């Protein structure tokens, strides 16, 4: 009964918020209801069908319709989608299998460089002739697949030795390996120029999207190429993220999903009931790496530029914060966490910094007689956007102390982390 | 980290002779770096001994020591009679501030977790969060205080005078100071742990916390003191690091922290002499590798690969001998 009522409310709220967004695509205030409804879809007890329909309706219909007038929505959606896929990948490794991987951004970088090197003139440094960049129809998509394979293979190669180690050692080894990827990207410009060093690689080719703009033209919608690419990447990322959600869900409910839980809870016991521990761990590691690699290649094409700065330790921790915030092992949680942290990063902190700046430039002087404060003297060091480490650190510590199972706890983890057995 | 580039004029000479000639300098630099690593590694190792936790925030304890030391120089330089007195004050203040911060971290972040969960990942992740939080907190404080967060240690003072050593090598006074202070601290720590009641309590808790508490040891108190000791050593290492490299900032702890952890594992984590040996060995490997790799490969593989070298050592070691050089073999250690 309750569930039915919730479903009805959700559906109504979804339709209303979507209509509001399409009518007023530029207002921040019209974005809020849509975000709230999507968050509710992930958390509320309601019919799965309704949740799915509302989410799909907003993501496939409302956001693109509004986005044609306000392309920032595509940018936001694409960023959230990329991070959601990354968080889901890390969720398999950290959440489901209980392996703390602190070098996760390294796989992202591997995927990004896989396309960056061959999708730009950079590869001419390595191979004779002038065959690069690889532009044209199938190449980009082939390289997304290749990036998946490269990342997964690297995951297996690193995992086979590293996953024999117990949890906390694994954390340090993966942290070190993540650094090694960055250091290699930074230094492999000599003796042979593979990565172009700290300057990074640019410009990187994007796949041709004539078919998309033509298609939209026949529908009577004329979009300039820049907007065309925004639309293209939004839907590409949405499709990949959707596939990642599907794969995660299926894996979670598979034999391997149960093996991961067993290993996480008690490795020795898991081994003694016949679970091939190394195999299951390597599978988790490689799957997570594969998701990261795919998004890396997409990211390279989207940004037109990659450099070693795009996959630092901070990046790995950002993704970890998403998983922790949502709840380790929880698929809905990882998505919610990715959305929340991305919004925090590119919307909220930036806006707070902007308003602090305008406050400073307003020249307003607070004068209470006994207290006098000139707003122009607000130190620029206070800008919230500069303190993402502090904010992430605080989120981590507070979550671990007060709600270690996250915002949307996965049931089995809740038992384990909060001791309610 | 700082390496002497070989001047091109030295190339035509026989390689062997050139290598030998720079060897004493390389060894001293390796020793310097090794001492700093060893002192940080002790903090990791002692905390791991009593809690079984990799204290990721220890690299920030080190950083806070370095920053506090720089502040002492900033405010003390105009007033102090003598650089050596100032240096002693910086070491004391840096160590104390870092030690107190370490105790605070344990009290505020780790202790609440100990009561609640036995999950191993939770404290580890918390430690990473604390580490990130402290980096930006120090940046914020320094930013508001001085409007910049790069701090300088003094250079061109009496501590940089060159001294001739027997084999014809020249070193600066500060190199001798760093090595001497580090050695003294490590000897002191060894005596403290081996000879005093407090040291006995620390060893007892590291061996078996539950049984120790049955024998009348208060584990919480012992853990606090372990953090204080480890933090003090880390803070002093920070000041010594600042004296060597002259510039510090709130993010300076990350790489030395990771290296020092590598050193602690190298020596056998949980073992105090192991941490010292591991630090010295890693410092040597890094300096020797960083100097000779470019020479042997004719510049193709430069000194920028020393960091990779250190991680490669860590990975190889964990695979071949996870208990470290001096650790005890144990089935659940790795």
XYZ file of C-alpha atoms in Angstrom:
755
model
C 0.000 0.000 0.000
C 2.716 2.360 1.065
C 4.790 1.355 -1.920
C 1.928 2.056 -4.270
C 1.416 5.522 -2.820
C 5.123 6.271 -3.112
C 5.106 5.137 -6.730
C 2.231 7.427 -7.574
C 3.908 10.393 -5.891
C 7.173 9.620 -7.645
C 5.509 9.428 -11.044
C 3.630 12.693 -10.533
C 6.710 14.477 -9.207
C 8.743 13.123 -12.120
C 6.327 14.467 -14.717
C 6.063 17.853 -13.007
C 9.776 18.332 -12.524
C 10.522 17.238 -16.092
C 7.957 19.705 -17.414
C 9.467 22.463 -15.285
C 12.950 21.701 -16.577
C 11.826 21.749 -20.203
C 9.954 25.035 -19.724
C 12.745 26.786 -17.854
C 15.950 25.099 -18.974
C 18.198 27.891 -17.695
C 17.170 28.164 -14.061
C 19.151 26.509 -11.307
C 15.879 26.300 -9.441
C 14.309 24.149 -12.145
C 17.251 21.749 -11.974
C 16.753 21.097 -8.276
C 13.361 19.295 -8.473
C 14.677 16.994 -11.210
C 17.715 16.123 -9.118
C 15.527 15.537 -6.078
C 13.221 13.252 -8.037
C 16.171 11.266 -9.392
C 17.617 10.910 -5.901
C 14.217 9.763 -4.690
C 14.098 7.170 -7.473
C 17.325 5.711 -6.125
C 16.349 5.725 -2.470
C 12.571 5.517 -2.013
C 10.622 2.312 -1.553
C 8.578 2.273 -4.717
C 7.802 0.029 -7.631
C 10.935 -0.742 -9.640
C 9.035 -0.131 -12.836
C 8.008 3.352 -11.842
C 11.528 4.168 -10.702
C 12.934 2.969 -14.004
C 10.376 4.799 -16.119
C 10.819 8.088 -14.262
C 14.625 7.907 -14.433
C 14.608 6.973 -18.111
C 12.063 9.666 -18.901
C 14.127 12.362 -17.249
C 17.468 11.187 -18.638
C 16.397 10.352 -22.190
C 13.655 12.902 -22.815
C 13.610 15.828 -20.391
C 17.330 16.519 -20.027
C 18.085 16.426 -23.789
C 15.060 18.611 -24.601
C 16.144 21.184 -22.063
C 19.803 20.672 -22.915
C 19.347 21.837 -26.509
C 18.659 25.265 -25.058
C 21.106 25.035 -22.166
C 24.061 22.861 -23.125
C 25.425 23.027 -19.582
C 22.930 20.299 -18.742
C 24.671 17.961 -21.193
C 28.036 18.786 -19.666
C 26.706 18.098 -16.171
C 24.989 14.888 -17.264
C 28.087 13.655 -19.078
C 30.344 14.346 -16.104
C 27.974 12.591 -13.724
C 27.681 9.660 -16.127
C 31.444 9.261 -16.420
C 31.883 9.368 -12.683
C 28.924 7.056 -12.113
C 30.546 4.423 -14.325
C 33.869 4.882 -12.541
C 32.216 4.669 -9.126
C 30.356 1.533 -10.174
C 33.614 -0.027 -11.303
C 35.359 0.827 -8.055
C 32.280 -0.345 -6.188
C 32.830 -3.824 -7.554
C 36.434 -3.822 -6.343
C 36.063 -2.063 -2.981
C 32.413 -2.587 -2.182
C 31.635 -6.054 -3.392
C 34.999 -7.809 -3.193
C 36.364 -5.736 -0.296
C 39.694 -4.947 -1.989
C 40.869 -1.411 -1.308
C 42.210 -0.102 -4.619
C 43.853 3.315 -4.294
C 45.246 3.460 -7.808
C 41.972 3.206 -9.638
C 42.495 6.411 -11.614
C 45.533 4.745 -13.176
C 43.268 2.502 -15.273
C 41.292 5.549 -16.322
C 44.540 7.105 -17.506
C 45.489 3.931 -19.337
C 42.222 4.026 -21.262
C 42.575 7.736 -21.959
C 46.097 7.379 -23.336
C 45.113 4.358 -25.431
C 42.897 6.568 -27.572
C 44.899 9.769 -27.087
C 48.083 8.349 -28.604
C 46.439 6.866 -31.695
C 43.697 9.438 -32.064
C 46.251 12.222 -32.389
C 49.440 12.811 -34.402
C 51.354 11.532 -31.355
C 51.548 7.985 -32.754
C 53.548 9.245 -35.736
C 56.466 9.515 -33.315
C 56.302 5.781 -32.747
C 55.381 4.320 -36.119
C 56.866 5.231 -39.450
C 54.690 6.895 -42.025
C 52.044 9.490 -41.477
C 49.023 7.340 -40.683
C 47.838 9.188 -37.609
C 45.536 10.529 -36.229
C 43.086 7.749 -36.859
C 39.966 9.643 -37.846
C 36.887 8.204 -39.465
C 34.076 5.947 -38.584
C 35.040 2.789 -36.746
C 38.323 3.773 -35.141
C 37.089 5.512 -32.004
C 34.679 2.724 -31.136
C 37.331 0.097 -31.789
C 39.638 1.932 -29.451
C 37.023 2.112 -26.717
C 36.919 -1.674 -26.906
C 40.706 -1.776 -27.048
C 40.919 0.505 -24.012
C 38.639 -1.890 -22.145
C 40.909 -4.770 -23.058
C 44.134 -2.934 -22.209
C 42.788 -1.859 -18.816
C 41.366 -5.281 -18.019
C 44.559 -7.035 -19.061
C 46.646 -4.662 -16.966
C 44.238 -5.312 -14.106
C 44.850 -9.052 -14.445
C 48.616 -8.664 -14.726
C 48.796 -6.407 -11.672
C 46.138 -8.347 -9.833
C 47.698 -11.784 -10.112
C 50.675 -10.912 -7.913
C 49.150 -8.047 -5.885
C 45.916 -9.745 -4.902
C 47.759 -12.387 -2.929
C 48.481 -9.686 -0.377
C 46.209 -8.980 2.520
C 43.928 -5.920 2.391
C 46.062 -3.111 3.721
C 49.151 -4.122 1.803
C 47.069 -4.237 -1.344
C 46.003 -0.642 -0.680
C 49.588 0.535 -0.609
C 50.640 -1.481 -3.642
C 47.756 -0.145 -5.717
C 48.535 3.356 -4.489
C 52.116 2.885 -5.641
C 51.067 1.462 -8.995
C 48.689 4.353 -9.584
C 51.639 6.659 -9.024
C 53.757 4.599 -11.406
C 51.203 5.060 -14.206
C 51.257 8.808 -13.644
C 55.050 8.928 -13.447
C 55.360 6.922 -16.652
C 52.898 9.203 -18.435
C 54.929 12.133 -17.185
C 58.323 10.789 -18.210
C 57.849 8.638 -21.281
C 58.646 11.512 -23.637
C 62.244 10.351 -23.832
C 64.173 8.448 -25.072
C 61.140 7.585 -27.192
C 58.284 10.070 -27.178
C 55.256 7.943 -26.319
C 53.143 10.131 -24.052
C 54.501 13.609 -24.791
C 55.342 13.993 -21.105
C 53.837 16.640 -18.828
C 52.464 18.724 -21.716
C 50.010 15.960 -22.465
C 48.501 15.108 -25.845
C 46.291 17.419 -27.855
C 44.298 17.659 -30.086
C 42.586 14.291 -29.887
C 40.197 13.212 -32.619
C 36.504 12.738 -32.002
C 34.397 10.276 -33.937
C 32.437 11.810 -36.827
C 28.829 12.589 -35.910
C 27.427 13.556 -39.311
C 24.761 10.897 -38.896
C 23.556 12.500 -35.673
C 23.339 16.086 -36.949
C 21.709 14.856 -40.171
C 19.237 12.822 -38.197
C 18.376 15.805 -36.037
C 18.109 17.980 -39.162
C 15.488 15.700 -40.660
C 13.594 16.031 -37.388
C 13.693 19.781 -37.875
C 16.231 20.443 -35.102
C 19.312 22.304 -36.236
C 22.275 21.991 -33.932
C 25.750 23.508 -34.349
C 28.602 20.953 -34.259
C 29.672 21.885 -30.712
C 26.202 21.177 -29.370
C 26.069 18.072 -31.560
C 29.101 16.701 -29.751
C 27.582 17.568 -26.382
C 24.514 15.541 -27.319
C 26.631 12.731 -28.718
C 28.815 12.370 -25.634
C 25.840 12.662 -23.313
C 24.111 9.716 -24.958
C 27.326 7.734 -25.389
C 28.130 8.096 -21.710
C 24.541 7.346 -20.775
C 24.637 4.150 -22.833
C 27.956 3.008 -21.364
C 26.841 3.861 -17.827
C 23.625 1.936 -18.448
C 25.602 -1.082 -19.608
C 27.837 -0.779 -16.554
C 24.798 -0.731 -14.251
C 23.448 -3.814 -15.968
C 26.750 -5.695 -15.751
C 27.203 -4.718 -12.098
C 23.727 -5.922 -11.185
C 24.124 -9.210 -13.001
C 27.562 -9.811 -11.479
C 26.296 -8.984 -8.009
C 23.664 -11.691 -8.262
C 25.927 -14.225 -9.926
C 28.097 -16.952 -8.483
C 30.956 -14.465 -8.454
C 28.925 -11.876 -6.566
C 28.322 -14.378 -3.798
C 31.957 -15.448 -3.888
C 33.017 -11.811 -3.402
C 30.815 -11.458 -0.350
C 32.244 -14.648 1.082
C 35.814 -13.488 0.475
C 35.093 -10.082 1.960
C 33.643 -11.564 5.115
C 36.176 -14.311 5.686
C 38.752 -15.203 3.106
C 39.899 -18.346 4.843
C 36.376 -19.715 5.153
C 35.653 -18.850 1.525
C 38.705 -20.747 0.408
C 37.813 -23.769 2.492
C 34.363 -24.082 0.927
C 36.000 -24.319 -2.466
C 35.892 -20.758 -3.785
C 38.835 -19.954 -6.032
C 39.830 -16.815 -4.154
C 42.455 -15.500 -6.539
C 40.222 -16.048 -9.556
C 37.317 -14.193 -7.989
C 39.517 -11.326 -6.822
C 41.222 -10.958 -10.191
C 37.832 -10.930 -11.898
C 36.654 -8.098 -9.629
C 39.847 -6.149 -10.204
C 39.758 -6.601 -13.974
C 36.056 -5.733 -14.286
C 36.548 -2.520 -12.337
C 39.580 -1.693 -14.461
C 37.647 -2.372 -17.670
C 34.892 0.124 -16.804
C 37.523 2.683 -15.962
C 39.398 2.067 -19.223
C 36.270 2.533 -21.344
C 35.441 5.836 -19.683
C 39.061 6.913 -20.042
C 38.908 6.607 -23.821
C 35.602 8.503 -23.930
C 37.008 11.160 -21.642
C 40.034 11.662 -23.891
C 37.818 12.214 -26.922
C 35.444 14.468 -25.030
C 38.139 16.706 -23.550
C 40.295 16.691 -26.751
C 43.248 16.667 -24.362
C 44.861 14.373 -21.811
C 47.770 14.987 -19.481
C 49.178 13.142 -16.473
C 47.305 15.594 -14.216
C 43.978 14.015 -15.132
C 44.537 10.901 -13.053
C 46.189 11.744 -9.798
C 45.780 10.212 -6.362
C 43.154 12.897 -5.712
C 41.158 11.519 -8.627
C 41.291 7.992 -7.192
C 40.177 9.294 -3.815
C 37.356 11.317 -5.381
C 35.954 8.126 -6.846
C 36.447 6.339 -3.539
C 34.498 9.101 -1.769
C 31.618 8.536 -4.191
C 31.516 4.840 -3.339
C 31.781 5.449 0.411
C 29.133 8.157 0.389
C 26.659 5.986 -1.448
C 27.439 2.857 0.507
C 30.032 0.193 -0.175
C 28.616 -2.565 -2.338
C 25.460 -0.662 -3.184
C 24.868 -0.043 -6.902
C 22.265 2.662 -6.381
C 24.532 4.153 -3.765
C 27.476 4.420 -6.157
C 25.308 6.305 -8.657
C 23.937 8.628 -5.997
C 27.432 9.196 -4.606
C 28.831 9.979 -8.053
C 26.049 12.483 -8.724
C 26.391 14.141 -5.318
C 30.167 14.510 -5.418
C 30.199 15.676 -9.043
C 27.560 18.297 -8.293
C 29.489 19.343 -5.227
C 32.660 19.649 -7.272
C 31.498 21.435 -10.404
C 28.411 23.254 -9.208
C 28.194 23.936 -5.508
C 31.806 24.703 -4.611
C 32.280 26.806 -7.736
C 29.108 28.782 -7.049
C 30.104 29.344 -3.440
C 33.485 30.612 -4.570
C 31.840 32.892 -7.125
C 29.461 34.358 -4.576
C 32.321 34.866 -2.148
C 34.185 36.743 -4.868
C 31.221 38.929 -5.706
C 30.764 39.588 -2.003
C 34.363 40.735 -1.871
C 33.978 42.953 -4.912
C 30.739 44.469 -3.634
C 32.745 46.875 -1.486
C 30.226 46.419 1.288
C 31.392 47.470 4.732
C 29.708 45.963 7.736
C 29.600 48.589 10.489
C 28.038 47.711 13.806
C 29.741 50.459 15.754
C 31.815 48.138 17.895
C 32.590 45.862 14.959
C 33.677 47.009 11.558
C 34.390 44.603 8.734
C 35.243 45.486 5.172
C 34.058 42.704 2.865
C 36.819 43.561 0.413
C 39.285 42.141 2.919
C 37.853 38.615 2.788
C 40.951 36.591 2.024
C 40.956 34.849 -1.344
C 42.388 31.829 0.482
C 38.897 31.104 1.783
C 37.421 30.085 -1.569
C 35.607 26.769 -1.020
C 36.546 25.440 -4.466
C 40.183 25.306 -3.372
C 39.440 22.949 -0.494
C 38.085 19.821 -2.103
C 40.652 17.721 -0.244
C 39.464 19.060 3.076
C 35.833 18.487 2.163
C 36.484 14.977 0.860
C 38.586 14.161 3.919
C 35.827 15.368 6.193
C 33.194 13.378 4.289
C 35.327 10.237 4.568
C 36.015 10.573 8.285
C 32.440 11.488 9.223
C 30.949 8.731 7.080
C 33.319 6.150 8.533
C 32.574 7.174 12.105
C 28.826 7.767 11.896
C 27.495 5.854 8.918
C 30.051 3.411 7.543
C 27.497 1.614 5.405
C 26.698 4.745 3.398
C 23.593 6.667 2.388
C 21.953 3.699 0.659
C 23.311 0.738 2.605
C 23.638 -2.576 0.945
C 22.018 -5.045 3.328
C 24.876 -7.467 3.811
C 27.321 -4.634 4.383
C 25.093 -3.034 6.935
C 25.269 -6.177 9.031
C 29.010 -6.283 8.692
C 29.836 -2.631 9.272
C 27.338 -1.674 11.925
C 27.482 -4.938 13.808
C 23.712 -5.441 13.829
C 23.901 -9.170 13.542
C 66.080 13.470 -4.543
C 68.654 16.161 -5.145
C 71.283 14.662 -7.313
C 74.530 15.961 -8.606
C 74.492 15.958 -12.360
C 77.665 14.669 -13.878
C 79.322 17.439 -15.781
C 79.839 16.634 -19.478
C 83.566 17.285 -19.089
C 83.807 14.157 -16.956
C 82.423 11.887 -19.661
C 85.594 11.055 -21.601
C 87.316 9.686 -18.526
C 87.030 5.967 -17.842
C 83.552 5.319 -16.521
C 84.795 3.320 -13.559
C 86.930 6.155 -12.266
C 84.101 8.685 -12.545
C 81.764 6.347 -10.742
C 84.218 5.828 -7.912
C 84.916 9.508 -7.548
C 81.299 10.453 -6.859
C 80.658 7.407 -4.683
C 81.377 8.936 -1.237
C 79.057 11.872 -1.954
C 76.353 9.503 -3.129
C 76.677 7.407 -0.011
C 76.319 10.437 2.239
C 73.255 11.619 0.358
C 71.788 8.137 0.579
C 72.446 8.138 4.294
C 70.723 11.533 4.687
C 67.644 10.476 2.810
C 67.719 7.107 4.536
C 67.751 8.733 7.989
C 64.663 10.777 7.175
C 62.873 7.736 5.754
C 63.863 5.659 8.754
C 62.459 8.174 11.225
C 59.142 8.404 9.392
C 59.058 4.648 8.935
C 59.332 4.194 12.708
C 55.995 5.976 13.139
C 54.291 3.726 10.602
C 55.832 0.641 12.078
C 55.060 1.386 15.735
C 51.430 2.228 15.015
C 51.126 -0.871 12.874
C 52.611 -2.828 15.740
C 49.996 -1.781 18.304
C 46.939 -1.290 16.075
C 47.545 -3.289 12.908
C 46.678 -0.116 10.998
C 48.548 1.596 8.181
C 48.329 5.147 9.443
C 48.098 7.025 6.150
C 47.836 10.281 8.082
C 51.391 9.830 9.306
C 52.727 11.540 6.179
C 50.744 14.608 7.265
C 52.147 14.385 10.788
C 55.558 14.581 9.142
C 54.414 17.555 7.042
C 53.061 19.374 10.099
C 56.420 18.917 11.809
C 58.156 20.417 8.781
C 55.752 23.386 8.675
C 55.999 24.012 12.421
C 59.774 23.998 12.143
C 59.624 26.527 9.312
C 57.438 28.771 11.464
C 60.014 28.626 14.244
C 62.663 29.807 11.805
C 60.375 32.497 10.417
C 59.678 34.024 13.822
C 62.883 33.103 15.567
C 65.435 34.188 12.997
C 65.399 37.917 13.793
C 65.545 37.291 17.540
C 67.682 34.218 17.984
C 71.291 34.608 19.023
C 72.551 31.644 17.079
C 71.361 29.432 14.223
C 72.178 26.246 16.092
C 70.004 27.243 19.049
C 67.220 28.070 16.620
C 67.684 24.714 14.938
C 67.360 22.910 18.246
C 64.207 24.885 19.004
C 62.762 24.065 15.569
C 63.433 20.362 16.090
C 61.804 20.408 19.529
C 58.778 22.428 18.440
C 58.332 20.501 15.188
C 58.495 17.187 16.998
C 56.155 18.242 19.808
C 53.514 19.779 17.549
C 53.576 16.715 15.311
C 53.393 14.382 18.300
C 50.367 16.185 19.711
C 48.644 16.205 16.336
C 49.228 12.458 16.062
C 47.685 11.916 19.496
C 44.742 14.109 18.497
C 44.178 12.114 15.316
C 44.119 8.891 17.269
C 41.771 10.294 19.897
C 39.298 11.898 17.473
C 39.294 9.620 14.453
C 40.635 6.159 15.250
C 39.455 5.534 18.807
C 35.718 5.899 18.060
C 36.151 3.314 15.315
C 37.970 0.830 17.514
C 34.972 0.601 19.796
C 32.524 0.070 16.995
C 33.822 -2.100 14.200
C 36.305 -4.828 13.608
C 36.272 -4.277 9.857
C 39.811 -3.660 8.643
C 39.005 -1.342 5.756
C 37.133 1.230 7.834
C 40.103 2.563 9.859
C 42.313 2.452 6.788
C 39.895 4.561 4.753
C 39.463 6.907 7.717
C 43.216 7.398 7.802
C 43.190 8.479 4.162
C 40.397 10.927 4.934
C 42.340 12.384 7.858
C 45.379 12.748 5.647
C 43.467 14.714 2.997
C 41.737 16.835 5.607
C 45.010 17.809 7.272
C 46.681 18.786 3.990
C 44.046 21.368 3.253
C 43.630 22.420 6.870
C 47.308 23.331 7.051
C 47.037 25.061 3.699
C 44.072 27.066 4.965
C 45.835 28.053 8.179
C 49.031 29.025 6.408
C 47.047 30.812 3.713
C 45.149 32.915 6.235
C 48.205 33.503 8.354
C 50.790 34.473 5.746
C 48.748 34.573 2.545
C 50.883 31.844 1.014
C 51.590 28.257 1.870
C 55.101 27.698 0.606
C 57.483 28.056 3.509
C 61.230 28.389 3.385
C 63.902 27.091 5.663
C 66.888 29.396 5.902
C 69.745 28.808 3.531
C 73.227 30.369 3.418
C 73.566 30.257 7.179
C 76.289 28.625 9.281
C 74.608 25.268 8.852
C 75.505 25.252 5.178
C 79.257 25.712 5.604
C 81.198 22.988 3.847
C 83.233 20.545 5.874
C 86.016 18.379 4.473
C 85.760 14.700 5.172
C 88.773 12.316 5.094
C 88.210 10.850 1.608
C 88.293 14.269 -0.001
C 84.533 14.679 -0.001
C 82.903 17.909 1.034
C 79.627 17.943 2.920
C 77.663 20.725 4.515
C 77.430 21.039 8.267
C 73.710 20.408 8.069
C 74.254 16.945 6.602
C 76.248 16.002 9.680
C 73.589 17.527 11.939
C 70.780 15.620 10.209
C 72.577 12.308 10.471
C 73.608 12.919 14.084
C 70.127 13.962 15.220
C 68.530 11.021 13.452
C 70.985 8.566 14.974
C 70.490 10.012 18.469
C 66.718 9.852 18.174
C 66.790 6.287 16.958
C 69.138 5.173 19.712
C 66.940 6.980 22.228
C 63.836 5.288 20.926
C 65.467 1.880 21.052
C 66.478 2.415 24.673
C 63.017 3.715 25.532
C 61.300 0.697 24.063
C 63.788 -1.839 25.401
C 64.557 -0.506 28.869
C 61.617 1.435 30.296
C 58.268 0.369 31.740
C 56.495 2.321 29.034
C 58.488 0.516 26.377
C 57.589 -2.799 27.933
C 53.906 -1.836 27.876
C 54.141 -0.877 24.195
C 55.757 -4.189 23.371
C 53.142 -6.048 25.385
C 50.239 -4.342 23.575
C 51.885 -4.948 20.219
C 52.248 -8.606 21.077
C 48.721 -9.165 22.350
C 46.544 -6.232 23.386
C 43.906 -8.296 25.125
C 46.281 -10.229 27.334
C 48.239 -7.059 28.079
C 45.084 -5.391 29.314
C 44.452 -8.370 31.596
C 47.904 -7.805 33.102
C 46.981 -4.262 34.059
C 48.198 -2.379 31.004
C 45.817 0.290 29.751
C 45.861 -0.248 25.972
C 44.297 3.126 25.159
C 47.002 4.930 27.081
C 49.723 2.856 25.449
C 48.289 3.523 22.004
C 48.196 7.253 22.735
C 51.817 7.204 23.805
C 52.789 5.214 20.743
C 51.220 7.881 18.556
C 53.011 10.563 20.565
C 56.386 8.864 20.105
C 55.845 8.063 16.444
C 54.503 11.548 15.810
C 57.451 13.178 17.556
C 59.909 11.215 15.430
C 57.918 12.021 12.302
C 57.847 15.719 13.178
C 61.600 15.817 13.782
C 62.054 14.029 10.456
C 59.963 16.824 8.927
C 62.248 19.512 10.322
C 65.338 17.614 9.139
C 63.721 17.238 5.719
C 63.072 20.988 5.662
C 66.684 21.752 6.537
C 67.884 19.500 3.724
C 65.540 20.627 0.974
C 64.847 24.195 2.254
C 61.292 24.501 0.933
C 58.185 22.861 2.381
C 54.442 23.075 1.695
C 51.302 21.305 2.936
C 51.588 18.614 0.264
C 55.199 17.769 0.934
C 54.349 14.722 3.058
C 52.804 12.466 0.448
C 55.837 11.122 -1.405
C 58.204 10.777 1.592
C 55.313 9.172 3.475
C 54.808 6.581 0.786
C 58.543 5.939 0.605
C 58.803 5.620 4.361
C 55.955 3.155 4.393
C 57.834 1.212 1.743
C 60.843 1.336 4.036
C 58.788 0.061 6.976
C 57.568 -2.871 4.898
C 61.061 -3.416 3.565
C 62.391 -3.833 7.075
C 59.407 -5.818 8.288
C 56.469 -3.748 9.458
C 55.975 -3.749 13.212
C 59.693 -4.129 13.831
C 61.584 -1.095 15.153
C 65.101 -2.058 14.030
C 63.487 -3.200 10.775
C 62.113 0.282 10.115
C 65.538 1.830 10.660
C 67.326 -0.651 8.419
C 64.551 -0.433 5.813
C 64.779 3.356 5.728
C 68.528 3.371 5.296
C 68.419 0.672 2.619
C 65.685 2.454 0.672
C 67.480 5.804 0.901
C 70.628 4.146 -0.438
C 68.819 2.326 -3.251
C 67.137 5.524 -4.313
C 70.205 7.723 -4.289
C 72.508 5.173 -5.862
C 69.881 4.260 -8.464
C 69.112 7.897 -9.181
C 72.769 8.717 -9.699
C 73.939 5.697 -11.607
C 70.912 4.842 -13.758
C 71.360 7.914 -15.998
C 75.084 7.203 -16.174
C 74.762 3.588 -17.221
C 71.965 4.226 -19.713
C 73.656 7.319 -21.107
C 70.844 9.590 -19.952
C 68.013 7.577 -21.497
C 66.616 6.567 -18.133
C 66.865 9.604 -15.936
C 66.752 10.176 -12.207
C 63.009 10.850 -12.469
C 62.624 7.083 -12.366
C 63.859 6.823 -8.778
C 60.265 6.959 -7.522
C 59.363 4.048 -9.761
C 62.427 2.243 -8.471
C 61.196 2.601 -4.889
C 57.739 1.255 -5.742
C 59.252 -1.582 -7.742
C 61.258 -2.518 -4.658
C 58.061 -2.478 -2.600
C 56.088 -4.659 -5.014
C 58.889 -7.156 -5.533
C 59.540 -7.400 -1.834
C 55.898 -7.983 -0.963
C 55.772 -10.777 -3.500
C 58.980 -12.473 -2.510
C 59.263 -11.808 1.197
C 56.154 -10.086 2.551
C 57.386 -10.243 6.126
C 60.283 -7.945 5.214
C 63.980 -8.174 5.832
C 63.735 -8.432 9.614
C 60.103 -9.315 10.226
C 58.845 -12.589 11.560
C 57.084 -14.885 9.138
C 53.396 -15.055 9.915
C 50.564 -16.554 7.996
C 48.155 -13.642 8.346
C 50.610 -10.805 7.905
C 50.261 -10.745 4.168
